[in-house]
Tab-separated table of C-alpha atoms in Angstrom:
chain	number	residue	atom	x	y	z
A	1262	MET	CA	-54.536	-37.575	-8.497
A	1263	ALA	CA	-51.717	-40.361	-8.481
A	1264	GLU	CA	-48.842	-39.910	-5.525
A	1265	CYS	CA	-46.154	-37.414	-7.024
A	1266	ALA	CA	-43.559	-37.242	-4.227
A	1267	THR	CA	-41.305	-37.776	-6.955
A	1268	HIS	CA	-41.158	-35.772	-9.478
A	1269	THR	CA	-40.336	-32.014	-9.807
A	1270	VAL	CA	-41.421	-29.364	-12.067
A	1271	HIS	CA	-38.807	-26.740	-13.907
A	1272	VAL	CA	-40.199	-23.040	-14.105
A	1273	PHE	CA	-39.025	-20.861	-16.427
A	1274	SER	CA	-41.894	-17.916	-17.415
A	1275	ILE	CA	-42.278	-14.666	-17.882
A	1276	ILE	CA	-45.415	-14.735	-16.123
A	1277	PRO	CA	-44.731	-13.058	-12.830
A	1278	GLY	CA	-45.727	-15.925	-10.089
A	1279	LEU	CA	-46.454	-18.669	-11.812
A	1280	ALA	CA	-44.015	-21.577	-10.208
A	1281	ASP	CA	-45.094	-20.637	-6.780
A	1282	THR	CA	-49.407	-21.058	-8.764
A	1283	LEU	CA	-48.357	-24.117	-9.422
A	1284	SER	CA	-46.864	-25.404	-5.796
A	1285	ASN	CA	-50.765	-24.358	-4.733
A	1286	TYR	CA	-51.459	-26.708	-7.767
A	1287	LEU	CA	-49.198	-29.810	-6.961
A	1288	PRO	CA	-49.157	-29.767	-3.237
A	1289	ASN	CA	-46.848	-32.801	-3.042
A	1290	THR	CA	-44.132	-32.500	-5.958
A	1291	THR	CA	-41.435	-29.986	-5.826
A	1292	VAL	CA	-41.610	-27.044	-8.294
A	1293	VAL	CA	-38.711	-24.615	-8.789
A	1294	ASN	CA	-38.287	-21.198	-9.871
A	1295	ALA	CA	-35.047	-21.503	-12.536
A	1296	ARG	CA	-36.399	-17.632	-12.936
A	1297	LEU	CA	-33.392	-16.144	-11.083
A	1298	ARG	CA	-33.386	-12.220	-12.633
A	1299	GLY	CA	-36.618	-10.516	-12.019
A	1300	PHE	CA	-38.568	-10.015	-15.655
A	1301	GLY	CA	-42.672	-9.873	-16.335
A	1302	PHE	CA	-45.181	-8.857	-18.607
A	1303	SER	CA	-44.435	-5.353	-18.294
A	1304	ASP	CA	-41.288	-5.396	-19.849
A	1305	TYR	CA	-42.331	-8.007	-22.420
A	1306	ARG	CA	-40.005	-7.347	-24.875
A	1307	LYS	CA	-37.154	-5.936	-23.316
A	1308	TYR	CA	-36.281	-9.465	-21.675
A	1309	THR	CA	-38.103	-12.132	-23.104
A	1310	SER	CA	-35.350	-12.475	-25.455
A	1311	ARG	CA	-32.457	-11.645	-23.272
A	1312	ASN	CA	-29.662	-13.983	-22.452
A	1313	LEU	CA	-29.887	-16.307	-20.022
A	1314	THR	CA	-27.224	-16.483	-17.535
A	1315	ASP	CA	-25.139	-19.449	-16.587
A	1316	GLU	CA	-27.165	-20.164	-12.645
A	1317	GLU	CA	-30.208	-19.965	-14.636
A	1318	LEU	CA	-28.819	-22.670	-17.556
A	1319	ASN	CA	-27.695	-24.942	-14.731
A	1320	LEU	CA	-30.895	-24.768	-13.122
A	1321	LEU	CA	-32.193	-26.118	-16.054
A	1322	SER	CA	-29.684	-28.557	-16.724
A	1323	GLU	CA	-31.051	-30.708	-14.434
A	1324	ALA	CA	-35.027	-30.578	-15.200
A	1325	GLU	CA	-36.947	-33.604	-15.867
A	1326	ILE	CA	-39.951	-31.613	-16.269
A	1327	LEU	CA	-40.560	-28.316	-17.191
A	1328	LEU	CA	-42.451	-25.923	-18.091
A	1329	CYS	CA	-41.213	-22.650	-19.730
A	1330	ASP	CA	-41.841	-20.345	-22.449
A	1331	SER	CA	-41.022	-20.968	-26.275
A	1332	GLN	CA	-38.039	-18.621	-26.833
A	1333	SER	CA	-36.607	-19.275	-23.445
A	1334	LEU	CA	-36.037	-23.514	-24.701
A	1335	THR	CA	-35.268	-22.415	-27.690
A	1336	GLN	CA	-32.576	-20.120	-26.508
A	1337	VAL	CA	-31.040	-23.255	-24.597
A	1338	LEU	CA	-31.341	-25.432	-27.972
A	1339	VAL	CA	-29.863	-22.632	-29.624
A	1340	ARG	CA	-27.378	-22.443	-27.183
A	1341	LYS	CA	-25.924	-25.465	-25.754
A	1342	GLY	CA	-26.874	-28.476	-27.926
A	1343	PHE	CA	-29.695	-30.960	-27.482
A	1344	ASN	CA	-28.113	-32.463	-25.162
A	1345	PHE	CA	-27.948	-30.331	-22.864
A	1346	MET	CA	-30.393	-31.231	-20.981
A	1347	SER	CA	-29.908	-34.729	-20.862
A	1348	LYS	CA	-32.031	-35.645	-18.297
A	1349	LEU	CA	-35.539	-33.884	-19.416
A	1350	ARG	CA	-38.890	-37.235	-20.263
A	1351	TRP	CA	-41.286	-33.197	-21.247
A	1352	ALA	CA	-41.098	-29.962	-21.657
A	1353	HIS	CA	-44.342	-27.935	-21.933
A	1354	VAL	CA	-43.696	-24.510	-23.180
A	1355	THR	CA	-46.466	-22.172	-21.938
A	1356	SER	CA	-47.425	-20.669	-25.589
A	1357	ALA	CA	-49.711	-21.740	-28.562
A	1358	GLY	CA	-47.217	-21.257	-31.916
A	1359	VAL	CA	-44.095	-22.827	-31.384
A	1360	ASP	CA	-42.277	-20.990	-34.563
A	1361	ARG	CA	-39.448	-19.908	-32.375
A	1362	MET	CA	-38.424	-23.841	-32.060
A	1363	MET	CA	-39.895	-24.311	-35.094
A	1364	LYS	CA	-37.082	-22.493	-37.696
A	1365	ILE	CA	-34.672	-24.350	-35.561
A	1366	LEU	CA	-35.860	-27.968	-36.553
A	1367	THR	CA	-37.478	-29.775	-38.826
A	1368	PRO	CA	-39.734	-32.732	-39.382
A	1369	GLU	CA	-36.214	-35.000	-39.595
A	1370	THR	CA	-35.293	-33.814	-35.567
A	1371	GLU	CA	-35.654	-36.657	-32.916
A	1372	LEU	CA	-36.123	-34.772	-29.774
A	1373	PRO	CA	-34.321	-36.149	-26.530
A	1374	PHE	CA	-37.690	-34.924	-24.982
A	1375	ILE	CA	-41.329	-34.759	-25.360
A	1376	LEU	CA	-43.151	-31.106	-26.268
A	1377	THR	CA	-46.122	-29.842	-25.867
A	1378	ARG	CA	-48.129	-26.398	-26.095
A	1379	SER	CA	-51.036	-24.675	-24.855
A	1380	THR	CA	-54.168	-25.786	-26.418
A	1381	SER	CA	-56.217	-24.323	-23.883
A	1382	ASP	CA	-59.879	-23.661	-24.418
A	1383	GLY	CA	-59.756	-20.270	-22.236
A	1384	LEU	CA	-57.057	-19.302	-25.706
A	1385	ALA	CA	-59.773	-19.364	-28.265
A	1386	ARG	CA	-61.990	-17.283	-26.188
A	1387	LEU	CA	-59.589	-15.287	-25.987
A	1388	MET	CA	-58.506	-14.752	-29.082
A	1389	ALA	CA	-62.227	-15.118	-29.795
A	1390	GLU	CA	-62.987	-11.611	-28.336
A	1391	TYR	CA	-60.215	-10.300	-29.499
A	1392	VAL	CA	-61.498	-10.826	-33.503
A	1393	VAL	CA	-65.077	-10.464	-32.637
A	1394	GLY	CA	-64.728	-7.192	-30.872
A	1395	GLN	CA	-61.705	-5.972	-33.293
A	1396	ILE	CA	-64.614	-6.938	-36.265
A	1397	VAL	CA	-67.413	-4.913	-34.484
A	1398	CYS	CA	-64.857	-1.548	-34.127
A	1399	HIS	CA	-64.514	-0.908	-37.759
A	1400	GLU	CA	-66.991	-1.916	-39.415
A	1401	ARG	CA	-68.782	1.468	-35.681
A	1402	GLY	CA	-65.944	3.251	-36.646
A	1403	TRP	CA	-65.650	4.330	-32.861
A	1404	MET	CA	-62.053	4.819	-33.671
A	1405	ALA	CA	-62.607	7.270	-35.641
A	1406	THR	CA	-65.267	8.988	-33.712
A	1407	HIS	CA	-63.192	8.579	-30.629
A	1408	MET	CA	-60.172	10.330	-32.679
A	1409	ARG	CA	-63.492	13.027	-33.298
A	1410	GLN	CA	-63.877	13.752	-29.632
A	1411	ILE	CA	-60.316	13.905	-29.037
A	1412	ASN	CA	-59.565	16.474	-31.942
A	1413	LYS	CA	-63.686	18.443	-30.714
A	1414	ASP	CA	-65.029	17.319	-34.232
A	1415	PHE	CA	-68.559	18.676	-33.970
A	1416	ARG	CA	-68.768	17.308	-37.513
A	1417	GLY	CA	-71.098	15.388	-38.709
A	1418	TRP	CA	-71.281	13.876	-35.033
A	1419	HIS	CA	-74.995	13.436	-34.770
A	1420	THR	CA	-75.363	11.841	-38.561
A	1421	PHE	CA	-75.931	8.401	-38.551
A	1422	TYR	CA	-72.861	6.371	-39.505
A	1423	SER	CA	-73.748	3.913	-41.200
A	1424	PHE	CA	-72.610	0.056	-40.549
A	1425	ARG	CA	-73.151	-3.550	-41.498
A	1426	SER	CA	-74.335	-5.508	-39.041
A	1427	LEU	CA	-71.857	-9.187	-38.520
A	1428	ASP	CA	-74.654	-11.229	-40.217
A	1429	GLN	CA	-73.730	-9.157	-43.129
A	1430	LEU	CA	-70.209	-10.088	-43.327
A	1431	THR	CA	-68.734	-13.669	-44.625
A	1432	VAL	CA	-65.433	-14.194	-42.635
A	1433	GLY	CA	-62.756	-16.119	-43.666
A	1434	VAL	CA	-60.719	-17.744	-41.084
A	1435	MET	CA	-57.255	-18.896	-41.628
A	1436	GLY	CA	-56.752	-21.785	-39.798
A	1437	LEU	CA	-59.118	-24.438	-38.119
A	1438	GLY	CA	-57.243	-26.051	-35.274
A	1439	LYS	CA	-58.931	-25.637	-31.412
A	1440	ILE	CA	-58.651	-22.217	-31.820
A	1441	GLY	CA	-59.886	-21.027	-35.573
A	1442	LEU	CA	-63.270	-23.145	-34.609
A	1443	ALA	CA	-63.444	-21.207	-31.094
A	1444	THR	CA	-63.136	-17.978	-33.659
A	1445	ALA	CA	-65.609	-19.640	-36.269
A	1446	LYS	CA	-68.429	-20.477	-33.559
A	1447	ALA	CA	-67.880	-16.792	-31.867
A	1448	LEU	CA	-68.684	-15.565	-35.083
A	1449	LYS	CA	-71.430	-18.139	-36.417
A	1450	GLY	CA	-72.968	-17.384	-33.049
A	1451	PHE	CA	-73.927	-13.312	-34.280
A	1452	GLY	CA	-75.016	-14.684	-37.243
A	1453	CYS	CA	-72.005	-14.337	-40.069
A	1454	ARG	CA	-71.295	-16.376	-42.775
A	1455	VAL	CA	-67.964	-17.999	-42.503
A	1456	HIS	CA	-65.559	-19.454	-45.199
A	1457	GLY	CA	-62.581	-21.357	-43.846
A	1458	LEU	CA	-59.126	-22.447	-45.349
A	1459	VAL	CA	-57.288	-24.885	-43.625
A	1460	ARG	CA	-53.668	-26.965	-44.665
A	1461	THR	CA	-54.755	-30.205	-45.584
A	1462	PRO	CA	-57.605	-31.746	-47.174
A	1463	ARG	CA	-60.309	-32.064	-44.705
A	1464	SER	CA	-64.164	-33.592	-44.481
A	1465	HIS	CA	-66.549	-30.335	-44.067
A	1466	SER	CA	-67.888	-32.248	-41.781
A	1467	SER	CA	-65.488	-31.939	-39.187
A	1468	VAL	CA	-66.025	-28.105	-38.817
A	1469	GLU	CA	-70.057	-27.961	-39.382
A	1470	PRO	CA	-72.240	-26.198	-38.710
A	1471	PHE	CA	-69.928	-23.393	-37.405
A	1472	VAL	CA	-68.723	-23.207	-40.828
A	1473	ASP	CA	-70.154	-22.795	-44.154
A	1474	GLN	CA	-67.227	-22.883	-47.391
A	1475	LEU	CA	-64.462	-24.518	-45.935
A	1476	TRP	CA	-61.268	-24.753	-49.197
A	1477	HIS	CA	-57.223	-26.121	-48.976
A	1478	GLY	CA	-54.047	-25.385	-49.117
A	1479	ARG	CA	-52.366	-22.929	-51.671
A	1480	GLU	CA	-54.787	-25.160	-54.594
A	1481	GLY	CA	-58.092	-23.653	-52.144
A	1482	LEU	CA	-56.226	-20.188	-51.691
A	1483	ALA	CA	-58.361	-18.333	-54.355
A	1484	ASP	CA	-61.719	-18.905	-54.306
A	1485	PHE	CA	-61.017	-18.802	-50.135
A	1486	LEU	CA	-60.177	-15.101	-51.092
A	1487	LYS	CA	-63.247	-14.302	-53.430
A	1488	ASP	CA	-66.642	-13.466	-51.629
A	1489	CYS	CA	-64.752	-12.602	-47.576
A	1490	ASP	CA	-65.358	-9.314	-46.196
A	1491	TYR	CA	-62.969	-9.878	-43.423
A	1492	LEU	CA	-60.157	-12.127	-43.153
A	1493	VAL	CA	-58.638	-14.061	-39.773
A	1494	ASN	CA	-55.133	-15.623	-39.252
A	1495	LEU	CA	-54.630	-17.616	-37.231
A	1496	LEU	CA	-51.900	-20.131	-39.174
A	1497	PRO	CA	-48.504	-20.578	-37.179
A	1498	SER	CA	-45.101	-19.978	-38.973
A	1499	THR	CA	-44.135	-22.489	-41.364
A	1500	PRO	CA	-42.626	-22.679	-44.159
A	1501	LEU	CA	-45.527	-23.533	-45.722
A	1502	THR	CA	-47.499	-20.482	-44.510
A	1503	ARG	CA	-44.878	-18.012	-45.157
A	1504	GLY	CA	-45.495	-14.667	-47.417
A	1505	LEU	CA	-48.804	-16.940	-48.583
A	1506	LEU	CA	-50.747	-13.924	-48.529
A	1507	GLY	CA	-48.279	-12.056	-50.328
A	1508	ASP	CA	-46.920	-11.989	-54.618
A	1509	GLY	CA	-50.599	-10.318	-55.484
A	1510	VAL	CA	-52.505	-12.836	-54.624
A	1511	LEU	CA	-54.871	-10.602	-52.925
A	1512	ASN	CA	-55.573	-8.841	-55.806
A	1513	GLY	CA	-58.547	-11.687	-56.402
A	1514	ALA	CA	-60.013	-10.565	-52.828
A	1515	SER	CA	-62.958	-8.826	-55.040
A	1516	ARG	CA	-64.641	-7.066	-51.470
A	1517	ARG	CA	-61.402	-5.465	-50.808
A	1518	PRO	CA	-61.260	-7.700	-47.490
A	1519	VAL	CA	-59.756	-6.489	-43.811
A	1520	LEU	CA	-57.299	-8.874	-42.742
A	1521	VAL	CA	-57.753	-9.187	-39.361
A	1522	ASN	CA	-54.154	-10.905	-38.422
A	1523	VAL	CA	-53.789	-12.371	-35.091
A	1524	GLY	CA	-51.932	-15.751	-35.745
A	1525	ARG	CA	-48.387	-14.636	-37.418
A	1526	GLY	CA	-46.571	-12.137	-38.894
A	1527	ASP	CA	-44.466	-13.584	-41.931
A	1528	ILE	CA	-47.689	-14.827	-43.115
A	1529	ILE	CA	-47.318	-11.317	-45.690
A	1530	THR	CA	-44.643	-8.736	-45.920
A	1531	GLU	CA	-44.408	-5.731	-44.910
A	1532	ALA	CA	-43.833	-4.332	-48.922
A	1533	ASP	CA	-46.936	-6.726	-49.961
A	1534	LEU	CA	-48.898	-5.216	-46.808
A	1535	LEU	CA	-48.805	-1.412	-47.961
A	1536	LYS	CA	-49.031	-2.727	-51.733
A	1537	ALA	CA	-52.345	-4.602	-51.612
A	1538	LEU	CA	-53.394	-0.942	-48.810
A	1539	GLU	CA	-52.441	1.178	-51.994
A	1540	GLU	CA	-54.064	-1.115	-54.872
A	1541	GLY	CA	-57.161	-0.723	-52.987
A	1542	TRP	CA	-56.663	-5.041	-52.425
A	1543	LEU	CA	-57.353	-4.411	-48.650
A	1544	SER	CA	-59.808	-1.929	-47.223
A	1545	ALA	CA	-57.647	-1.942	-43.643
A	1546	ALA	CA	-55.253	-4.113	-41.600
A	1547	VAL	CA	-55.434	-5.220	-37.980
A	1548	LEU	CA	-52.442	-6.489	-36.751
A	1549	ASP	CA	-51.713	-8.170	-33.696
A	1550	CYS	CA	-48.380	-9.867	-34.847
A	1551	TYR	CA	-45.809	-8.259	-37.086
A	1552	GLU	CA	-42.932	-9.324	-39.442
A	1553	LYS	CA	-40.528	-7.793	-37.201
A	1554	GLU	CA	-40.916	-7.676	-34.068
A	1555	PRO	CA	-40.697	-4.883	-32.231
A	1556	VAL	CA	-41.968	-3.046	-34.885
A	1557	PRO	CA	-39.161	-0.744	-36.028
A	1558	GLU	CA	-39.655	2.622	-35.502
A	1559	GLU	CA	-38.993	3.145	-40.005
A	1560	SER	CA	-42.084	0.898	-39.979
A	1561	PHE	CA	-45.141	2.869	-42.277
A	1562	LEU	CA	-47.406	0.365	-40.433
A	1563	TRP	CA	-46.739	2.991	-36.929
A	1564	THR	CA	-48.652	6.595	-39.060
A	1565	HIS	CA	-50.324	4.525	-41.661
A	1566	PRO	CA	-54.373	5.678	-41.261
A	1567	ARG	CA	-56.030	1.951	-43.041
A	1568	VAL	CA	-53.927	-0.338	-40.309
A	1569	VAL	CA	-55.118	-0.503	-36.426
A	1570	MET	CA	-52.092	-2.296	-34.288
A	1571	THR	CA	-51.807	-4.110	-30.997
A	1572	PRO	CA	-48.893	-5.201	-28.632
A	1573	HIS	CA	-48.982	-8.484	-29.905
A	1574	ASN	CA	-51.708	-9.146	-27.208
A	1575	SER	CA	-55.419	-10.184	-27.916
A	1576	CYS	CA	-54.500	-13.570	-26.053
A	1577	PHE	CA	-52.961	-11.971	-22.594
A	1578	ASN	CA	-55.395	-11.243	-20.203
A	1579	ASN	CA	-54.399	-9.762	-16.585
A	1580	GLU	CA	-51.658	-12.121	-15.104
A	1581	ASP	CA	-54.687	-14.638	-12.551
A	1582	TYR	CA	-56.029	-15.598	-16.330
A	1583	LYS	CA	-52.976	-16.363	-17.546
A	1584	HIS	CA	-51.622	-18.270	-14.765
A	1585	HIS	CA	-55.021	-20.439	-14.213
A	1586	HIS	CA	-54.916	-21.305	-17.760
A	1587	THR	CA	-51.530	-22.304	-18.043
A	1588	VAL	CA	-51.676	-24.044	-14.382
A	1589	LYS	CA	-54.864	-26.707	-14.677
A	1590	GLU	CA	-53.765	-27.533	-18.856
A	1591	PHE	CA	-50.705	-27.523	-16.692
A	1592	SER	CA	-51.644	-30.288	-14.459
A	1593	ALA	CA	-54.146	-32.184	-16.562
A	1594	ASN	CA	-50.613	-33.377	-18.839
A	1595	PHE	CA	-48.636	-33.467	-15.880
A	1596	GLU	CA	-51.248	-36.933	-14.242
A	1597	HIS	CA	-51.017	-38.227	-18.056
A	1598	PHE	CA	-47.640	-37.865	-17.564
A	1599	ILE	CA	-47.402	-39.756	-14.442
A	1600	THR	CA	-49.319	-42.506	-15.191
A	1601	ASN	CA	-47.862	-42.944	-18.909
A	1602	GLN	CA	-50.767	-41.405	-20.539
A	1603	SER	CA	-50.282	-40.036	-24.443
A	1604	LEU	CA	-49.920	-35.888	-23.519
A	1605	ASN	CA	-52.434	-33.691	-25.047
A	1606	GLY	CA	-50.704	-31.027	-27.252
A	1607	GLN	CA	-47.930	-32.240	-28.841
A	1608	VAL	CA	-45.916	-30.709	-31.052
A	1609	ASP	CA	-46.933	-31.695	-34.855
A	1610	PHE	CA	-43.788	-30.572	-36.329
A	1611	LEU	CA	-45.346	-31.457	-40.211
A	1612	ALA	CA	-47.844	-29.249	-38.910
A	1613	GLY	CA	-45.286	-26.818	-37.665
A	1614	TYR	CA	-47.674	-25.934	-34.145
């Protein structure tokens, strides 16, 4: 690795011990932990949106290179403006999604620093595992079987439960970036027929052999939906994707698919989702992200018999795993940065990620 002694990296993240792990990866670099008040995964919803202290803000104002969570960087820009971190040359956020920042930026915004996001293979694999696992769980009725166990309901216990194997299913994947392609590859490995939907025109050869048919944009949405048994959303939140599955468009999904949403919750409003379930346009929904987070206590999602909720953890694993992939990805980009090479994962403002 090139000589790193003249550089300092500031770390502000909910990932406990991330600064210490980075210090071990970059022993010749000064790593400053700008998180002065503790919080971590167990307190995720409570603390990720808290106000930064004056001391933390002052530490961030000195940053030249910043490894942080997108919500923290967004808060700094909203509270202090784009020129507050006048020394900042590069910021890397620990998540793949940067939609919070997109809400305060426009394609015309000229950031005074380079902004990159996570595009690690590890994150893509975790989300692909989640999708495959949820499809298998739904098809085999494991949730219903478990409830029978809890209720000591032996009626039909020995009856063979009819289910479809993965190679009988057509799965539509919305969004074919690194995560979407990893998901398509995993599904194809089990014999699924995979349909893909992307934002802009792309050659089919770019996604072969993992995607059988490809459509793009709103104009391709109706044909994309027709034959899907499962509908997997991996799109980011952008003006082009918000509400994409609303306004009755799911009425054209003739196979009554199961929606598996691991992208962003605003792809469909709660009202439109409820209507799609009640009208039979969707047979069920598996949700790891929501229109509003945390989900309001009065939301129908909590008790609907055909909705499965998970706590936005499709890509979170144990802390050691998260440390390894975050630090490994950042360290590779750090080497590029100090040798004046282009950085991986630079945010695309037009695409919304």
